[in-house]
CSV table of C-alpha atoms in Angstrom, one decimal:
chain,number,residue,atom,x,y,z
J,1,HIS,CA,117.2,108.5,99.4
J,2,HIS,CA,118.1,105.0,99.4
J,3,LEU,CA,120.4,102.8,101.5
J,4,ASN,CA,120.7,99.0,101.1
J,5,PHE,CA,122.6,96.7,103.2
J,6,TYR,CA,122.8,93.0,101.9
J,7,HIS,CA,125.1,89.7,103.6
J,8,ASN,CA,125.5,87.0,101.6
J,9,ALA,CA,126.8,83.7,103.7
J,10,THR,CA,127.9,80.7,103.0
J,11,TRP,CA,127.6,78.6,106.2
J,12,SER,CA,128.5,75.0,104.9
J,13,SER,CA,128.9,73.2,101.1
J,14,ARG,CA,125.2,72.7,100.5
J,15,LEU,CA,123.8,75.8,103.1
J,16,THR,CA,123.9,79.2,101.8
J,17,SER,CA,121.9,82.6,102.6
J,18,ASP,CA,121.0,85.8,101.6
J,19,PHE,CA,120.1,89.0,104.0
J,20,ASN,CA,118.6,92.4,102.1
J,21,LEU,CA,117.7,95.3,103.7
J,22,ASP,CA,116.9,98.7,102.4
J,23,TYR,CA,114.9,102.0,103.4
J,24,VAL,CA,113.5,104.4,100.6
J,25,ASN,CA,112.2,108.0,101.7
J,26,ASN,CA,110.5,110.4,99.0
J,27,HIS,CA,109.2,113.4,99.4
J,28,ALA,CA,107.4,115.4,96.4
J,29,ARG,CA,105.7,118.3,95.6
J,30,SER,CA,103.6,118.9,92.0
J,31,ARG,CA,101.4,121.6,90.8
J,32,GLN,CA,98.9,120.6,88.1
J,33,ASN,CA,97.0,123.1,86.1
J,34,THR,CA,93.7,121.4,84.6
J,35,ASN,CA,90.9,122.8,82.3
J,36,GLU,CA,87.2,121.0,82.5
J,37,ALA,CA,84.9,121.2,80.4
J,38,ILE,CA,81.6,120.9,82.3
J,39,ARG,CA,78.3,121.3,79.3
J,40,THR,CA,79.3,125.2,77.9
J,41,ASP,CA,81.4,125.8,80.7
J,42,THR,CA,84.9,125.8,80.9
J,43,ILE,CA,86.6,125.7,84.9
J,44,GLN,CA,90.4,126.0,85.5
J,45,THR,CA,91.8,123.9,88.3
J,46,LEU,CA,94.8,124.4,89.9
J,47,SER,CA,96.0,121.4,92.2
J,48,ARG,CA,98.9,121.7,94.3
J,49,ASP,CA,99.7,118.4,96.9
J,50,LYS,CA,102.9,117.1,98.7
J,51,SER,CA,103.6,113.6,100.4
J,52,THR,CA,106.4,112.0,102.4
J,53,PHE,CA,106.8,108.4,101.7
J,54,ASN,CA,108.9,106.1,103.8
J,55,ILE,CA,109.2,102.1,102.5
J,56,TYR,CA,111.4,99.7,104.7
J,57,ALA,CA,111.8,96.3,103.1
J,58,GLY,CA,113.4,92.9,104.1
J,59,THR,CA,114.0,89.6,102.7
J,60,LEU,CA,116.0,86.7,104.7
J,61,ASN,CA,116.8,83.6,102.2
J,62,PHE,CA,118.2,79.8,102.2
J,63,ASP,CA,119.4,77.8,100.0
J,64,TYR,CA,120.3,73.8,100.9
J,65,GLN,CA,121.6,71.7,98.4
J,66,ALA,CA,120.1,68.3,99.6
J,67,GLY,CA,122.0,66.7,96.5
J,68,LYS,CA,123.4,66.4,93.5
J,69,THR,CA,119.8,66.8,92.1
J,70,ILE,CA,118.1,68.1,94.7
J,71,SER,CA,117.4,71.9,96.4
J,72,LEU,CA,115.6,73.3,98.7
J,73,SER,CA,114.8,77.0,99.1
J,74,TRP,CA,113.0,78.9,101.8
J,75,GLY,CA,112.8,82.0,103.4
J,76,VAL,CA,110.8,85.5,104.7
J,77,ASP,CA,110.1,88.9,103.5
J,78,GLY,CA,108.3,91.8,104.7
J,79,SER,CA,107.7,95.6,104.2
J,80,ALA,CA,106.8,98.5,105.6
J,81,VAL,CA,105.6,101.7,103.6
J,82,ARG,CA,104.2,104.7,105.6
J,83,GLY,CA,103.0,108.3,104.2
J,84,ASN,CA,101.4,111.1,104.5
J,85,GLY,CA,100.8,114.3,102.5
J,86,ASN,CA,97.5,116.5,101.5
J,87,VAL,CA,96.2,118.1,98.2
J,88,LEU,CA,94.7,121.3,98.1
J,89,PHE,CA,92.6,122.8,94.8
J,90,ASN,CA,91.5,126.3,94.3
J,91,THR,CA,87.9,125.8,93.5
J,92,SER,CA,85.0,124.2,95.8
J,93,SER,CA,83.8,122.0,93.7
J,94,MET,CA,87.3,119.4,94.6
J,95,SER,CA,87.8,118.3,97.9
J,96,PRO,CA,90.6,118.9,99.5
J,97,SER,CA,92.6,116.1,101.0
J,98,ASP,CA,94.8,115.4,104.6
J,99,TYR,CA,95.7,111.7,104.8
J,100,LYS,CA,98.3,108.7,106.2
J,101,GLU,CA,98.8,105.9,104.4
J,102,GLN,CA,100.3,102.6,105.8
J,103,GLU,CA,100.6,98.9,104.0
J,104,ASP,CA,102.5,96.3,106.1
J,105,LYS,CA,103.9,93.0,104.4
J,106,LEU,CA,104.8,89.5,105.2
J,107,ALA,CA,105.7,86.4,103.4
J,108,LEU,CA,106.7,83.2,104.1
J,109,TYR,CA,108.3,80.4,101.4
J,110,GLY,CA,109.5,77.6,100.3
J,111,GLU,CA,110.5,75.5,97.8
J,112,ALA,CA,111.8,72.0,96.4
J,113,LYS,CA,113.8,71.2,93.1
J,114,ALA,CA,114.2,68.3,91.5
J,115,LYS,CA,116.5,67.5,88.4
J,116,LEU,CA,116.5,63.8,86.9
J,117,GLY,CA,118.2,64.3,83.5
J,118,ASN,CA,116.8,66.7,81.3
J,119,VAL,CA,113.8,67.1,82.8
J,120,THR,CA,113.6,69.7,85.9
J,121,LEU,CA,110.6,69.2,88.7
J,122,LYS,CA,109.8,72.6,90.9
J,123,GLY,CA,106.9,73.2,93.5
J,124,GLY,CA,106.5,75.8,96.0
J,125,VAL,CA,104.2,77.9,98.0
J,126,ARG,CA,104.3,81.2,99.3
J,127,TYR,CA,101.9,82.7,101.8
J,128,GLU,CA,101.2,86.8,102.5
J,129,HIS,CA,99.8,88.8,105.3
J,130,VAL,CA,98.9,92.3,104.0
J,131,LYS,CA,97.5,95.3,106.0
J,132,ALA,CA,96.7,98.0,104.0
J,133,ASP,CA,95.1,101.3,105.9
J,134,TYR,CA,94.5,104.7,104.4
J,135,THR,CA,93.3,107.6,106.3
J,136,ASP,CA,92.2,110.6,105.2
J,137,HIS,CA,91.9,113.4,107.9
J,138,LEU,CA,89.4,115.5,106.5
J,139,HIS,CA,86.8,113.5,105.2
J,140,ALA,CA,86.6,109.6,107.4
J,141,VAL,CA,84.0,108.4,104.8
J,142,ASN,CA,87.1,107.9,102.7
J,143,ASP,CA,88.8,106.0,104.8
J,144,VAL,CA,89.8,102.4,103.5
J,145,CYS,CA,91.6,99.1,105.8
J,146,HIS,CA,91.9,95.8,104.2
J,147,THR,CA,93.8,92.4,105.1
J,148,TYR,CA,94.5,90.2,103.1
J,149,ASN,CA,95.5,86.0,104.1
J,150,ASP,CA,96.4,84.5,100.9
J,151,LEU,CA,98.2,81.3,99.9
J,152,PHE,CA,100.2,81.1,96.9
J,153,PRO,CA,101.5,77.7,95.7
J,154,SER,CA,103.1,77.0,92.1
J,155,LEU,CA,104.5,74.3,90.4
J,156,SER,CA,106.9,73.9,86.6
J,157,LEU,CA,108.0,71.0,85.3
J,158,SER,CA,110.6,71.8,82.7
J,159,HIS,CA,112.1,69.4,79.8
J,160,SER,CA,115.4,70.8,78.0
J,161,ALA,CA,117.0,68.9,74.3
J,162,LYS,CA,118.7,69.8,71.9
J,163,GLY,CA,118.8,73.5,72.8
J,164,TRP,CA,115.0,73.8,73.5
J,165,THR,CA,113.5,74.3,76.8
J,166,ASN,CA,109.6,73.1,77.0
J,167,THR,CA,108.2,74.5,80.6
J,168,LEU,CA,104.7,73.5,82.2
J,169,SER,CA,104.1,75.7,85.1
J,170,PHE,CA,101.4,76.9,87.5
J,171,SER,CA,101.0,79.7,89.5
J,172,SER,CA,98.5,81.3,92.0
J,173,ARG,CA,98.8,85.2,91.8
J,174,THR,CA,96.7,88.4,92.4
J,175,SER,CA,96.4,92.0,91.7
J,176,ARG,CA,95.5,94.3,94.2
J,177,PRO,CA,93.9,97.5,94.5
J,178,SER,CA,96.3,100.8,95.3
J,179,PHE,CA,95.9,101.9,99.0
J,180,THR,CA,92.6,104.1,97.8
């Protein structure tokens, strides 16, 4: 299931905004047969899992044209993920799992852009606060809780002439582990 709501507004000849909200619900079930080779033995393992996830996300963005060559953008976005499920095995060599996952993210961002003839200069910054929790109801030793607070600057310089565009850019990014 997926629901989406959006609203685009023009507040004046210089100021516009867009607002988006999304909700996604997913129920999943699966079965998997696996043949595991351990030395000279082969063990056939059947795993069964089921999960339910709800995802909520929203963005509010503003664009302001400060002049003919200067524009500003800023906004906020956030998301919340809520999930639970379990995994069962037909063998005692694998531990079952009954889990709950949660992740909340809130981000604030801003960007300025100036166009001077054939040259465009853009600079921005994004701040993110992310809290992710994984709870294993059967084995508390597997519980994981992470909180991240990060600042991501970006800068780019572009030059366009005779059908060509050359860009020099810098941006800060991160890769985070999954829930577990």
